[in-house]
Amino acid sequence: IVTLRARREAGQAAQVSTMVSLRQIFLPFTERLDPNNPTDQQRATLERAQRLQGATRGCTAAEALPRTSDRPLDPGAIRLEGVNPPPLRQVLASLPIGRFSEPLIAPDGILLLMVCGRERQEEEQFTPEIARQTILRDRVELVARQLQRELRRRAIIDQRV
């Protein structure tokens, strides 16, 4: 199954994209969520997420929170147009900077997202010169690997005792 995520036309004017810097807090459940019958631990986790969402302001405050899972706090800069599913993209686009989102409930836990910064960037236009440089660099790397492989094959190892 293939999904078309975006379409770009080469040679047109530079496209503008929005890069967002995020912080995420994931509060895991001890067992998988049954939406019709949540456990006491899952209810308590939701209440904790709602308290964090209301009380935490700013990225430095989010970074100071204790770690609750092995998921990274800072997933790095993300291109907003590449975020899927589209409802999540809309949440991130409308979220004020420095405020947590509403708790996003998943079967394995609750996710809180915070946008720490938005930056509009013009994507580099793909020109024939850039294509030439990329092809040349790839060919040089290929020849280097071939030469290295040939040298290893012809090498004579002389061990002296």
PDB file of C-alpha atoms in Angstrom, residues 18-145:
ATOM      1  CA  THR A  18       6.810  25.417   8.587  1.00  0.00           C
ATOM      2  CA  MET A  19       9.278  23.776  10.952  1.00  0.00           C
ATOM      3  CA  VAL A  20       8.073  23.240  14.511  1.00  0.00           C
ATOM      4  CA  SER A  21      10.137  22.467  17.577  1.00  0.00           C
ATOM      5  CA  LEU A  22       8.227  20.145  19.912  1.00  0.00           C
ATOM      6  CA  ARG A  23       8.363  18.785  23.425  1.00  0.00           C
ATOM      7  CA  GLN A  24       6.381  15.678  24.241  1.00  0.00           C
ATOM      8  CA  ILE A  25       5.447  13.997  27.488  1.00  0.00           C
ATOM      9  CA  PHE A  26       4.158  10.425  27.318  1.00  0.00           C
ATOM     10  CA  LEU A  27       2.367   8.955  30.316  1.00  0.00           C
ATOM     11  CA  PRO A  28       2.135   5.166  29.787  1.00  0.00           C
ATOM     12  CA  PHE A  29      -0.650   2.888  30.964  1.00  0.00           C
ATOM     13  CA  THR A  30       0.211  -0.311  32.816  1.00  0.00           C
ATOM     14  CA  GLU A  31      -2.150  -2.260  30.554  1.00  0.00           C
ATOM     15  CA  ARG A  32      -3.836  -1.666  27.212  1.00  0.00           C
ATOM     16  CA  LEU A  33      -6.788   0.767  27.281  1.00  0.00           C
ATOM     17  CA  ASP A  34     -10.328  -0.545  26.964  1.00  0.00           C
ATOM     18  CA  PRO A  35     -12.311   2.610  26.034  1.00  0.00           C
ATOM     19  CA  ASN A  36     -15.508   1.211  27.535  1.00  0.00           C
ATOM     20  CA  ASN A  37     -13.922   0.106  30.806  1.00  0.00           C
ATOM     21  CA  PRO A  38     -10.846   2.169  31.830  1.00  0.00           C
ATOM     22  CA  THR A  39      -8.948   1.080  34.928  1.00  0.00           C
ATOM     23  CA  ASP A  40      -8.337   3.279  37.969  1.00  0.00           C
ATOM     24  CA  GLN A  41      -4.685   3.699  36.910  1.00  0.00           C
ATOM     25  CA  GLN A  42      -5.786   4.922  33.468  1.00  0.00           C
ATOM     26  CA  ARG A  43      -8.218   7.425  35.015  1.00  0.00           C
ATOM     27  CA  ALA A  44      -5.475   8.652  37.370  1.00  0.00           C
ATOM     28  CA  THR A  45      -3.079   9.005  34.434  1.00  0.00           C
ATOM     29  CA  LEU A  46      -5.661  11.095  32.565  1.00  0.00           C
ATOM     30  CA  GLU A  47      -6.175  13.331  35.609  1.00  0.00           C
ATOM     31  CA  ARG A  48      -2.398  13.760  35.932  1.00  0.00           C
ATOM     32  CA  ALA A  49      -2.155  14.669  32.230  1.00  0.00           C
ATOM     33  CA  GLN A  50      -4.920  17.249  32.630  1.00  0.00           C
ATOM     34  CA  ARG A  51      -3.127  18.751  35.665  1.00  0.00           C
ATOM     35  CA  LEU A  52       0.139  18.941  33.707  1.00  0.00           C
ATOM     36  CA  GLN A  53      -1.654  20.456  30.732  1.00  0.00           C
ATOM     37  CA  GLY A  54      -3.180  23.197  32.881  1.00  0.00           C
ATOM     38  CA  ALA A  55      -0.183  23.942  35.094  1.00  0.00           C
ATOM     39  CA  THR A  56       2.865  23.706  32.804  1.00  0.00           C
ATOM     40  CA  ARG A  57       3.803  26.814  30.834  1.00  0.00           C
ATOM     41  CA  GLY A  58       6.871  27.078  28.633  1.00  0.00           C
ATOM     42  CA  CYS A  59       9.369  24.636  27.222  1.00  0.00           C
ATOM     43  CA  THR A  60      11.842  24.959  30.086  1.00  0.00           C
ATOM     44  CA  ALA A  61       9.100  23.920  32.531  1.00  0.00           C
ATOM     45  CA  ALA A  62       8.266  20.940  30.296  1.00  0.00           C
ATOM     46  CA  GLU A  63      11.938  19.924  30.177  1.00  0.00           C
ATOM     47  CA  ALA A  64      12.119  20.070  33.980  1.00  0.00           C
ATOM     48  CA  LEU A  65       9.313  17.511  34.381  1.00  0.00           C
ATOM     49  CA  PRO A  66      10.419  14.021  35.457  1.00  0.00           C
ATOM     50  CA  ARG A  67      10.761  11.434  32.692  1.00  0.00           C
ATOM     51  CA  THR A  68       7.908   8.910  32.612  1.00  0.00           C
ATOM     52  CA  SER A  69       8.824   6.852  29.548  1.00  0.00           C
ATOM     53  CA  ASP A  70      11.675   6.043  27.203  1.00  0.00           C
ATOM     54  CA  ARG A  71      10.269   8.276  24.456  1.00  0.00           C
ATOM     55  CA  PRO A  72      12.406  11.351  23.785  1.00  0.00           C
ATOM     56  CA  LEU A  73      11.280  14.639  25.286  1.00  0.00           C
ATOM     57  CA  ASP A  74      12.558  16.553  22.261  1.00  0.00           C
ATOM     58  CA  PRO A  75      11.880  14.737  18.976  1.00  0.00           C
ATOM     59  CA  GLY A  76      13.723  17.505  17.096  1.00  0.00           C
ATOM     60  CA  ALA A  77      12.530  19.905  14.428  1.00  0.00           C
ATOM     61  CA  ILE A  78       9.592  18.533  12.470  1.00  0.00           C
ATOM     62  CA  ARG A  79       8.251  19.738   9.139  1.00  0.00           C
ATOM     63  CA  LEU A  80       4.601  20.529   9.885  1.00  0.00           C
ATOM     64  CA  GLU A  81       3.431  19.645   6.372  1.00  0.00           C
ATOM     65  CA  GLY A  82       4.841  16.135   6.816  1.00  0.00           C
ATOM     66  CA  VAL A  83       2.926  15.337  10.011  1.00  0.00           C
ATOM     67  CA  ASN A  84       0.338  12.581   9.664  1.00  0.00           C
ATOM     68  CA  PRO A  85      -2.539  12.108  10.385  1.00  0.00           C
ATOM     69  CA  PRO A  86      -4.005  15.458   9.272  1.00  0.00           C
ATOM     70  CA  PRO A  87      -5.941  16.031  12.551  1.00  0.00           C
ATOM     71  CA  LEU A  88      -2.636  15.904  14.454  1.00  0.00           C
ATOM     72  CA  ARG A  89      -1.173  18.394  11.958  1.00  0.00           C
ATOM     73  CA  GLN A  90      -4.124  20.737  12.650  1.00  0.00           C
ATOM     74  CA  VAL A  91      -3.621  20.393  16.415  1.00  0.00           C
ATOM     75  CA  LEU A  92       0.067  21.340  16.076  1.00  0.00           C
ATOM     76  CA  ALA A  93      -0.703  24.224  13.705  1.00  0.00           C
ATOM     77  CA  SER A  94      -3.262  25.777  16.060  1.00  0.00           C
ATOM     78  CA  LEU A  95      -1.437  25.099  19.338  1.00  0.00           C
ATOM     79  CA  PRO A  96      -0.070  28.246  21.025  1.00  0.00           C
ATOM     80  CA  ILE A  97       3.664  28.288  21.677  1.00  0.00           C
ATOM     81  CA  GLY A  98       4.591  27.159  25.186  1.00  0.00           C
ATOM     82  CA  ARG A  99       1.263  25.454  26.015  1.00  0.00           C
ATOM     83  CA  PHE A 100       0.504  21.737  26.151  1.00  0.00           C
ATOM     84  CA  SER A 101      -2.123  20.256  23.876  1.00  0.00           C
ATOM     85  CA  GLU A 102      -5.207  18.541  25.199  1.00  0.00           C
ATOM     86  CA  PRO A 103      -4.264  15.009  26.310  1.00  0.00           C
ATOM     87  CA  LEU A 104      -4.080  12.720  23.271  1.00  0.00           C
ATOM     88  CA  ILE A 105      -5.239   9.293  24.416  1.00  0.00           C
ATOM     89  CA  ALA A 106      -3.737   6.220  22.764  1.00  0.00           C
ATOM     90  CA  PRO A 107      -4.222   2.534  23.632  1.00  0.00           C
ATOM     91  CA  ASP A 108      -0.858   2.425  25.428  1.00  0.00           C
ATOM     92  CA  GLY A 109      -0.843   5.819  27.164  1.00  0.00           C
ATOM     93  CA  ILE A 110      -1.484   9.562  27.020  1.00  0.00           C
ATOM     94  CA  LEU A 111       0.582  12.020  25.000  1.00  0.00           C
ATOM     95  CA  LEU A 112       0.951  15.742  25.673  1.00  0.00           C
ATOM     96  CA  LEU A 113       2.542  17.879  22.960  1.00  0.00           C
ATOM     97  CA  MET A 114       3.959  21.390  23.282  1.00  0.00           C
ATOM     98  CA  VAL A 115       5.106  23.608  20.424  1.00  0.00           C
ATOM     99  CA  CYS A 116       8.243  25.477  21.479  1.00  0.00           C
ATOM    100  CA  GLY A 117       8.811  27.340  18.248  1.00  0.00           C
ATOM    101  CA  ARG A 118       7.614  27.774  14.687  1.00  0.00           C
ATOM    102  CA  GLU A 119       9.844  28.824  11.856  1.00  0.00           C
ATOM    103  CA  ARG A 120       8.865  29.323   8.238  1.00  0.00           C
ATOM    104  CA  GLN A 121      11.599  28.212   5.879  1.00  0.00           C
ATOM    105  CA  GLU A 122      11.933  28.343   2.156  1.00  0.00           C
ATOM    106  CA  GLU A 123      12.921  24.954   0.907  1.00  0.00           C
ATOM    107  CA  GLU A 124      15.983  24.909  -1.254  1.00  0.00           C
ATOM    108  CA  GLN A 125      15.059  24.851  -4.901  1.00  0.00           C
ATOM    109  CA  PHE A 126      16.293  21.729  -6.663  1.00  0.00           C
ATOM    110  CA  THR A 127      18.303  23.059  -9.608  1.00  0.00           C
ATOM    111  CA  PRO A 128      20.192  21.201 -12.324  1.00  0.00           C
ATOM    112  CA  GLU A 129      23.466  22.244 -10.648  1.00  0.00           C
ATOM    113  CA  ILE A 130      22.411  20.644  -7.351  1.00  0.00           C
ATOM    114  CA  ALA A 131      21.409  17.498  -9.262  1.00  0.00           C
ATOM    115  CA  ARG A 132      24.841  17.420 -10.973  1.00  0.00           C
ATOM    116  CA  GLN A 133      26.645  17.801  -7.651  1.00  0.00           C
ATOM    117  CA  THR A 134      24.570  15.049  -6.061  1.00  0.00           C
ATOM    118  CA  ILE A 135      25.203  12.638  -8.945  1.00  0.00           C
ATOM    119  CA  LEU A 136      28.920  13.458  -8.951  1.00  0.00           C
ATOM    120  CA  ARG A 137      29.184  12.949  -5.179  1.00  0.00           C
ATOM    121  CA  ASP A 138      27.357   9.598  -5.440  1.00  0.00           C
ATOM    122  CA  ARG A 139      29.661   8.449  -8.256  1.00  0.00           C
ATOM    123  CA  VAL A 140      32.786   9.443  -6.321  1.00  0.00           C
ATOM    124  CA  GLU A 141      31.556   7.498  -3.281  1.00  0.00           C
ATOM    125  CA  LEU A 142      30.776   4.473  -5.471  1.00  0.00           C
ATOM    126  CA  VAL A 143      34.227   4.515  -7.088  1.00  0.00           C
ATOM    127  CA  ALA A 144      35.851   4.908  -3.659  1.00  0.00           C
ATOM    128  CA  ARG A 145      33.959   1.882  -2.314  1.00  0.00           C
TER     129      ARG A 145
END
